[in-house]
Amino acid sequence: MTEQEGTPQMATEEPLIVDCDTGIDDALALLYLLGDPAVDLRAVTSVFGNTDAVTAADNTLRVLELVGRQDVPVTIGARVNWRGTFHPAPFVHGEDGLANAGLPAPASAPREEPAPETIVRLARQHPGRLRLLALGPLTNLATALLLEPKLPELVEHVTVMGGAIHHPGNVTAAAEANIHNDPEAARIVLRAGWDITLVPLDVTMTELLTEEHHNRLERTGRAVPSFAASILGHYLDFYERDVFGARSAACHDPLAAAVAVGDIPCHRAPGLAVDVDTGDGPARGATIADTRGSYSDFPNREDTSARVVLRTERSFPQQLTERLCGFFDADSHHAA
């Protein structure tokens, strides 16, 4: 893997699985993808993280039904990490994971198939074409690798929202939440040898949603952007109180979704050797990337394990807002 400029070569029409712990930014990412009819979303698999895996699946169904996409199957995955623990984040995402926004209970239920088996089955059905977008801890992907060791040969590409390279962590000084929630699983996934893109805090913390974006969503008065405004307001509250001291919120999962379908240019995305600290010290969950090549514009290396996005245009929040505002209510016959 070498440094690439411009938009990644990732086609929206290829089948996609989103693996997520549906909280606020996961919901925004799903809506972003669902707003593009060219995105072939084949399944959403849930994992613990922002909330528990069962609630994450329920939240996913609520979001899908909000936009009339009950055709997308949802399956439940890992409830705890490889050490058997789980620590949700209600202080960020609300007690229900969706800022207590009051979306109606879903009419449908998750499928009985476990999430890792969903990933393996669809990879076998679409060899060399399936893409994975991981927006939570990587436990489901690591488990799927155990079920099917040839998975990296069957999957065309994996995009992971996670890690922090030059940026500080967001749950510890060194670690980002998704990787920290299951470092052992993350290490397995990053060492698996598939084509993988990592979208770390280095870029997601620089693409900022603001009160202006929130107000734009709110002014439409329509169901989907109003829901987005409601959960974004809660998110802005958290970031103002605990992170930035101002009404701005990081664009974690939606940015990774846009990278996964090739919607935004990545101005610095070198191939790097990336490892994960699985020890019990203060660096547990840290992503350790060899960035020494930055002094010579990242020359080609044979030991790279991931393409790591280190710089974007910082204009994506406006793109996300316009996409969300493009949703019209179900009884409307007008295009966005």
GROMACS .gro file of C-alpha atoms in nm:
model
  336
    1MET     CA    1   0.000   0.000   0.000
    2THR     CA    2   0.128   0.343  -0.088
    3GLU     CA    3   0.016   0.694  -0.012
    4GLN     CA    4  -0.283   0.786  -0.225
    5GLU     CA    5  -0.415   1.125  -0.322
    6GLY     CA    6  -0.776   1.192  -0.416
    7THR     CA    7  -1.081   0.972  -0.380
    8PRO     CA    8  -1.024   0.606  -0.288
    9GLN     CA    9  -1.118   0.356  -0.557
   10MET     CA   10  -1.424   0.218  -0.382
   11ALA     CA   11  -1.744   0.157  -0.575
   12THR     CA   12  -2.079   0.221  -0.412
   13GLU     CA   13  -2.257  -0.044  -0.618
   14GLU     CA   14  -2.064  -0.330  -0.458
   15PRO     CA   15  -2.235  -0.514  -0.169
   16LEU     CA   16  -2.165  -0.362   0.171
   17ILE     CA   17  -2.204  -0.478   0.532
   18VAL     CA   18  -2.199  -0.219   0.809
   19ASP     CA   19  -2.087  -0.354   1.146
   20CYS     CA   20  -2.176  -0.104   1.418
   21ASP     CA   21  -2.266  -0.030   1.780
   22THR     CA   22  -2.548   0.201   1.684
   23GLY     CA   23  -2.522   0.519   1.882
   24ILE     CA   24  -2.551   0.876   1.756
   25ASP     CA   25  -2.269   0.887   1.502
   26ASP     CA   26  -2.345   0.533   1.379
   27ALA     CA   27  -2.703   0.643   1.312
   28LEU     CA   28  -2.580   0.947   1.119
   29ALA     CA   29  -2.345   0.721   0.920
   30LEU     CA   30  -2.627   0.481   0.836
   31LEU     CA   31  -2.850   0.767   0.725
   32TYR     CA   32  -2.568   0.903   0.511
   33LEU     CA   33  -2.534   0.568   0.334
   34LEU     CA   34  -2.910   0.513   0.306
   35GLY     CA   35  -2.942   0.852   0.141
   36ASP     CA   36  -2.748   0.725  -0.160
   37PRO     CA   37  -2.947   0.478  -0.373
   38ALA     CA   38  -2.622   0.355  -0.528
   39VAL     CA   39  -2.505   0.208  -0.196
   40ASP     CA   40  -2.588  -0.163  -0.194
   41LEU     CA   41  -2.636  -0.220   0.179
   42ARG     CA   42  -2.681  -0.595   0.226
   43ALA     CA   43  -2.686  -0.618   0.606
   44VAL     CA   44  -2.614  -0.436   0.928
   45THR     CA   45  -2.452  -0.634   1.209
   46SER     CA   46  -2.449  -0.512   1.567
   47VAL     CA   47  -2.174  -0.522   1.828
   48PHE     CA   48  -2.136  -0.393   2.184
   49GLY     CA   49  -1.978  -0.052   2.228
   50ASN     CA   50  -2.174   0.271   2.254
   51THR     CA   51  -2.456   0.058   2.391
   52ASP     CA   52  -2.516  -0.316   2.424
   53ALA     CA   53  -2.538  -0.529   2.109
   54VAL     CA   54  -2.911  -0.600   2.142
   55THR     CA   55  -2.997  -0.231   2.185
   56ALA     CA   56  -2.763  -0.146   1.897
   57ALA     CA   57  -2.958  -0.386   1.673
   58ASP     CA   58  -3.287  -0.237   1.791
   59ASN     CA   59  -3.157   0.114   1.723
   60THR     CA   60  -3.048   0.006   1.376
   61LEU     CA   61  -3.394  -0.129   1.298
   62ARG     CA   62  -3.548   0.199   1.413
   63VAL     CA   63  -3.322   0.396   1.181
   64LEU     CA   64  -3.389   0.164   0.888
   65GLU     CA   65  -3.764   0.185   0.940
   66LEU     CA   66  -3.747   0.564   0.965
   67VAL     CA   67  -3.635   0.571   0.601
   68GLY     CA   68  -3.844   0.276   0.483
   69ARG     CA   69  -3.558   0.027   0.448
   70GLN     CA   70  -3.705  -0.271   0.629
   71ASP     CA   71  -3.553  -0.486   0.352
   72VAL     CA   72  -3.206  -0.457   0.510
   73PRO     CA   73  -3.148  -0.750   0.750
   74VAL     CA   74  -3.002  -0.684   1.095
   75THR     CA   75  -2.818  -0.946   1.299
   76ILE     CA   76  -2.676  -0.936   1.650
   77GLY     CA   77  -2.310  -0.995   1.722
   78ALA     CA   78  -2.068  -0.986   2.012
   79ARG     CA   79  -2.209  -0.878   2.347
   80VAL     CA   80  -1.868  -0.855   2.520
   81ASN     CA   81  -1.505  -0.827   2.415
   82TRP     CA   82  -1.251  -1.108   2.409
   83ARG     CA   83  -1.186  -1.057   2.780
   84GLY     CA   84  -1.556  -1.083   2.858
   85THR     CA   85  -1.613  -0.718   2.950
   86PHE     CA   86  -1.825  -0.433   2.812
   87HIS     CA   87  -1.846  -0.067   2.911
   88PRO     CA   88  -2.119   0.139   2.736
   89ALA     CA   89  -2.112   0.517   2.692
   90PRO     CA   90  -2.454   0.656   2.796
   91PHE     CA   91  -2.292   0.988   2.891
   92VAL     CA   92  -2.214   1.035   2.521
   93HIS     CA   93  -2.504   0.868   2.341
   94GLY     CA   94  -2.785   0.868   2.597
   95GLU     CA   95  -2.932   0.579   2.791
   96ASP     CA   96  -3.081   0.419   2.479
   97GLY     CA   97  -2.785   0.497   2.253
   98LEU     CA   98  -2.990   0.738   2.040
   99ALA     CA   99  -3.007   1.040   2.271
  100ASN     CA  100  -3.353   0.930   2.395
  101ALA     CA  101  -3.491   1.084   2.076
  102GLY     CA  102  -3.807   0.873   2.084
  103LEU     CA  103  -3.795   0.688   1.752
  104PRO     CA  104  -4.086   0.437   1.745
  105ALA     CA  105  -4.011   0.077   1.839
  106PRO     CA  106  -3.934  -0.124   1.526
  107ALA     CA  107  -4.202  -0.346   1.375
  108SER     CA  108  -3.938  -0.597   1.265
  109ALA     CA  109  -3.686  -0.797   1.466
  110PRO     CA  110  -3.323  -0.895   1.413
  111ARG     CA  111  -3.255  -1.216   1.223
  112GLU     CA  112  -3.148  -1.517   1.428
  113GLU     CA  113  -2.818  -1.565   1.244
  114PRO     CA  114  -2.520  -1.444   1.453
  115ALA     CA  115  -2.343  -1.143   1.308
  116PRO     CA  116  -2.006  -1.314   1.238
  117GLU     CA  117  -2.189  -1.583   1.042
  118THR     CA  118  -2.370  -1.314   0.843
  119ILE     CA  119  -2.033  -1.167   0.747
  120VAL     CA  120  -1.892  -1.506   0.642
  121ARG     CA  121  -2.206  -1.609   0.451
  122LEU     CA  122  -2.223  -1.288   0.247
  123ALA     CA  123  -1.848  -1.299   0.181
  124ARG     CA  124  -1.888  -1.649   0.038
  125GLN     CA  125  -2.188  -1.537  -0.168
  126HIS     CA  126  -1.998  -1.240  -0.315
  127PRO     CA  127  -1.634  -1.354  -0.331
  128GLY     CA  128  -1.398  -1.070  -0.408
  129ARG     CA  129  -1.677  -0.811  -0.411
  130LEU     CA  130  -1.805  -0.768  -0.055
  131ARG     CA  131  -1.697  -0.462   0.142
  132LEU     CA  132  -1.707  -0.424   0.518
  133LEU     CA  133  -1.745  -0.100   0.711
  134ALA     CA  134  -1.667  -0.141   1.083
  135LEU     CA  135  -1.788   0.143   1.305
  136GLY     CA  136  -1.754  -0.023   1.646
  137PRO     CA  137  -1.523  -0.265   1.827
  138LEU     CA  138  -1.378  -0.525   1.590
  139THR     CA  139  -1.497  -0.833   1.780
  140ASN     CA  140  -1.738  -0.951   1.509
  141LEU     CA  141  -1.475  -0.923   1.237
  142ALA     CA  142  -1.217  -1.109   1.446
  143THR     CA  143  -1.470  -1.385   1.518
  144ALA     CA  144  -1.558  -1.408   1.150
  145LEU     CA  145  -1.188  -1.456   1.074
  146LEU     CA  146  -1.187  -1.755   1.310
  147LEU     CA  147  -1.492  -1.901   1.135
  148GLU     CA  148  -1.342  -1.847   0.789
  149PRO     CA  149  -0.963  -1.803   0.776
  150LYS     CA  150  -0.989  -1.727   0.403
  151LEU     CA  151  -1.208  -1.425   0.471
  152PRO     CA  152  -0.938  -1.174   0.363
  153GLU     CA  153  -0.937  -1.343   0.021
  154LEU     CA  154  -1.316  -1.325  -0.005
  155VAL     CA  155  -1.362  -0.964   0.108
  156GLU     CA  156  -1.265  -0.688  -0.133
  157HIS     CA  157  -1.206  -0.414   0.123
  158VAL     CA  158  -1.248  -0.328   0.491
  159THR     CA  159  -1.288   0.026   0.624
  160VAL     CA  160  -1.246   0.072   0.999
  161MET     CA  161  -1.330   0.379   1.202
  162GLY     CA  162  -1.079   0.355   1.481
  163GLY     CA  163  -0.742   0.432   1.625
  164ALA     CA  164  -0.534   0.742   1.681
  165ILE     CA  165  -0.195   0.786   1.514
  166HIS     CA  166  -0.058   1.133   1.597
  167HIS     CA  167  -0.374   1.238   1.777
  168PRO     CA  168  -0.445   1.170   2.148
  169GLY     CA  169  -0.697   0.901   2.235
  170ASN     CA  170  -1.055   0.972   2.339
  171VAL     CA  171  -1.100   0.714   2.617
  172THR     CA  172  -0.743   0.715   2.747
  173ALA     CA  173  -0.442   0.932   2.670
  174ALA     CA  174  -0.337   0.683   2.404
  175ALA     CA  175  -0.641   0.487   2.290
  176GLU     CA  176  -0.948   0.548   2.075
  177ALA     CA  177  -1.275   0.393   2.194
  178ASN     CA  178  -1.342   0.129   1.925
  179ILE     CA  179  -0.991  -0.015   1.945
  180HIS     CA  180  -0.973   0.017   2.324
  181ASN     CA  181  -1.301  -0.172   2.365
  182ASP     CA  182  -1.137  -0.486   2.225
  183PRO     CA  183  -0.763  -0.450   2.156
  184GLU     CA  184  -0.714  -0.823   2.107
  185ALA     CA  185  -0.978  -0.835   1.833
  186ALA     CA  186  -0.840  -0.519   1.671
  187ARG     CA  187  -0.493  -0.670   1.657
  188ILE     CA  188  -0.627  -0.983   1.487
  189VAL     CA  189  -0.817  -0.777   1.229
  190LEU     CA  190  -0.526  -0.546   1.150
  191ARG     CA  191  -0.291  -0.842   1.109
  192ALA     CA  192  -0.526  -1.047   0.889
  193GLY     CA  193  -0.369  -0.941   0.560
  194TRP     CA  194  -0.674  -0.800   0.385
  195ASP     CA  195  -0.707  -0.469   0.206
  196ILE     CA  196  -0.797  -0.234   0.490
  197THR     CA  197  -0.836   0.140   0.541
  198LEU     CA  198  -0.817   0.289   0.889
  199VAL     CA  199  -1.000   0.617   0.956
  200PRO     CA  200  -0.856   0.739   1.290
  201LEU     CA  201  -0.919   1.030   1.522
  202ASP     CA  202  -0.651   1.225   1.332
  203VAL     CA  203  -0.917   1.304   1.071
  204THR     CA  204  -1.250   1.242   1.245
  205MET     CA  205  -1.164   1.502   1.512
  206THR     CA  206  -1.092   1.762   1.244
  207GLU     CA  207  -1.419   1.723   1.051
  208LEU     CA  208  -1.657   1.907   1.285
  209LEU     CA  209  -2.034   1.932   1.294
  210THR     CA  210  -2.148   2.265   1.438
  211GLU     CA  211  -2.457   2.443   1.564
  212GLU     CA  212  -2.500   2.581   1.212
  213HIS     CA  213  -2.532   2.226   1.075
  214HIS     CA  214  -2.770   2.139   1.358
  215ASN     CA  215  -2.991   2.439   1.280
  216ARG     CA  216  -2.992   2.356   0.910
  217LEU     CA  217  -3.124   2.008   0.987
  218GLU     CA  218  -3.381   2.137   1.232
  219ARG     CA  219  -3.524   2.398   0.995
  220THR     CA  220  -3.645   2.141   0.741
  221GLY     CA  221  -3.923   2.022   0.973
  222ARG     CA  222  -3.914   1.679   0.808
  223ALA     CA  223  -3.885   1.346   0.988
  224VAL     CA  224  -3.535   1.229   0.895
  225PRO     CA  225  -3.342   1.557   0.927
  226SER     CA  226  -3.542   1.641   1.242
  227PHE     CA  227  -3.436   1.311   1.397
  228ALA     CA  228  -3.078   1.379   1.292
  229ALA     CA  229  -3.101   1.725   1.450
  230SER     CA  230  -3.236   1.578   1.773
  231ILE     CA  231  -2.953   1.329   1.821
  232LEU     CA  232  -2.691   1.575   1.696
  233GLY     CA  233  -2.806   1.827   1.957
  234HIS     CA  234  -2.732   1.573   2.231
  235TYR     CA  235  -2.394   1.501   2.072
  236LEU     CA  236  -2.310   1.872   2.058
  237ASP     CA  237  -2.399   1.901   2.427
  238PHE     CA  238  -2.147   1.629   2.514
  239TYR     CA  239  -1.867   1.775   2.303
  240GLU     CA  240  -1.928   2.127   2.432
  241ARG     CA  241  -1.928   2.007   2.792
  242ASP     CA  242  -1.646   1.752   2.786
  243VAL     CA  243  -1.425   1.805   2.481
  244PHE     CA  244  -1.416   2.131   2.285
  245GLY     CA  245  -1.583   2.382   2.514
  246ALA     CA  246  -1.781   2.495   2.210
  247ARG     CA  247  -2.076   2.371   2.003
  248SER     CA  248  -1.879   2.138   1.776
  249ALA     CA  249  -1.887   1.759   1.747
  250ALA     CA  250  -1.650   1.512   1.584
  251CYS     CA  251  -1.760   1.336   1.268
  252HIS     CA  252  -1.635   0.984   1.346
  253ASP     CA  253  -1.856   0.721   1.182
  254PRO     CA  254  -2.010   0.933   0.904
  255LEU     CA  255  -1.662   1.026   0.780
  256ALA     CA  256  -1.560   0.659   0.773
  257ALA     CA  257  -1.879   0.580   0.581
  258ALA     CA  258  -1.795   0.845   0.323
  259VAL     CA  259  -1.441   0.708   0.289
  260ALA     CA  260  -1.577   0.354   0.251
  261VAL     CA  261  -1.789   0.447  -0.052
  262GLY     CA  262  -1.533   0.679  -0.206
  263ASP     CA  263  -1.724   1.001  -0.151
  264ILE     CA  264  -1.441   1.218  -0.022
  265PRO     CA  265  -1.079   1.273  -0.122
  266CYS     CA  266  -0.813   1.159   0.122
  267HIS     CA  267  -0.519   1.393   0.079
  268ARG     CA  268  -0.281   1.188   0.291
  269ALA     CA  269  -0.347   0.817   0.330
  270PRO     CA  270  -0.022   0.619   0.335
  271GLY     CA  271   0.016   0.248   0.376
  272LEU     CA  272   0.159   0.188   0.723
  273ALA     CA  273   0.255  -0.097   0.950
  274VAL     CA  274  -0.002  -0.075   1.232
  275ASP     CA  275  -0.014  -0.273   1.555
  276VAL     CA  276  -0.229  -0.254   1.869
  277ASP     CA  277  -0.108  -0.253   2.229
  278THR     CA  278  -0.282  -0.542   2.407
  279GLY     CA  279  -0.099  -0.503   2.737
  280ASP     CA  280  -0.249  -0.389   3.065
  281GLY     CA  281  -0.056  -0.064   3.099
  282PRO     CA  282  -0.159   0.292   3.018
  283ALA     CA  283  -0.112   0.234   2.645
  284ARG     CA  284  -0.363  -0.054   2.622
  285GLY     CA  285  -0.564  -0.016   2.302
  286ALA     CA  286  -0.324   0.230   2.142
  287THR     CA  287  -0.271   0.198   1.767
  288ILE     CA  288   0.102   0.202   1.701
  289ALA     CA  289   0.178   0.302   1.343
  290ASP     CA  290   0.521   0.331   1.188
  291THR     CA  291   0.510   0.685   1.050
  292ARG     CA  292   0.887   0.733   1.020
  293GLY     CA  293   0.841   0.745   0.644
  294SER     CA  294   0.670   1.081   0.676
  295TYR     CA  295   1.012   1.247   0.642
  296SER     CA  296   1.044   1.111   0.288
  297ASP     CA  297   0.678   1.128   0.179
  298PHE     CA  298   0.601   0.768   0.280
  299PRO     CA  299   0.797   0.550   0.037
  300ASN     CA  300   0.666   0.206  -0.057
  301ARG     CA  301   0.709  -0.059   0.211
  302GLU     CA  302   0.640  -0.430   0.209
  303ASP     CA  303   0.537  -0.456   0.574
  304THR     CA  304   0.232  -0.227   0.560
  305SER     CA  305  -0.089  -0.358   0.713
  306ALA     CA  306  -0.335  -0.074   0.654
  307ARG     CA  307  -0.397   0.238   0.452
  308VAL     CA  308  -0.432   0.510   0.718
  309VAL     CA  309  -0.620   0.830   0.644
  310LEU     CA  310  -0.425   1.118   0.795
  311ARG     CA  311  -0.568   1.422   0.617
  312THR     CA  312  -0.899   1.513   0.452
  313GLU     CA  313  -1.044   1.838   0.320
  314ARG     CA  314  -1.236   1.921   0.641
  315SER     CA  315  -1.548   1.998   0.438
  316PHE     CA  316  -1.739   1.674   0.493
  317PRO     CA  317  -1.982   1.796   0.764
  318GLN     CA  318  -2.152   2.022   0.510
  319GLN     CA  319  -2.178   1.729   0.269
  320LEU     CA  320  -2.329   1.513   0.544
  321THR     CA  321  -2.578   1.783   0.640
  322GLU     CA  322  -2.696   1.831   0.282
  323ARG     CA  323  -2.737   1.454   0.238
  324LEU     CA  324  -2.948   1.433   0.555
  325CYS     CA  325  -3.156   1.733   0.452
  326GLY     CA  326  -3.225   1.558   0.123
  327PHE     CA  327  -3.452   1.303   0.290
  328PHE     CA  328  -3.822   1.376   0.240
  329ASP     CA  329  -4.104   1.220   0.438
  330ALA     CA  330  -4.250   0.895   0.312
  331ASP     CA  331  -4.566   1.057   0.173
  332SER     CA  332  -4.373   1.317  -0.028
  333HIS     CA  333  -4.338   1.265  -0.402
  334HIS     CA  334  -4.066   1.522  -0.450
  335ALA     CA  335  -3.700   1.446  -0.497
  336ALA     CA  336  -3.432   1.601  -0.282
   0.00000   0.00000   0.00000
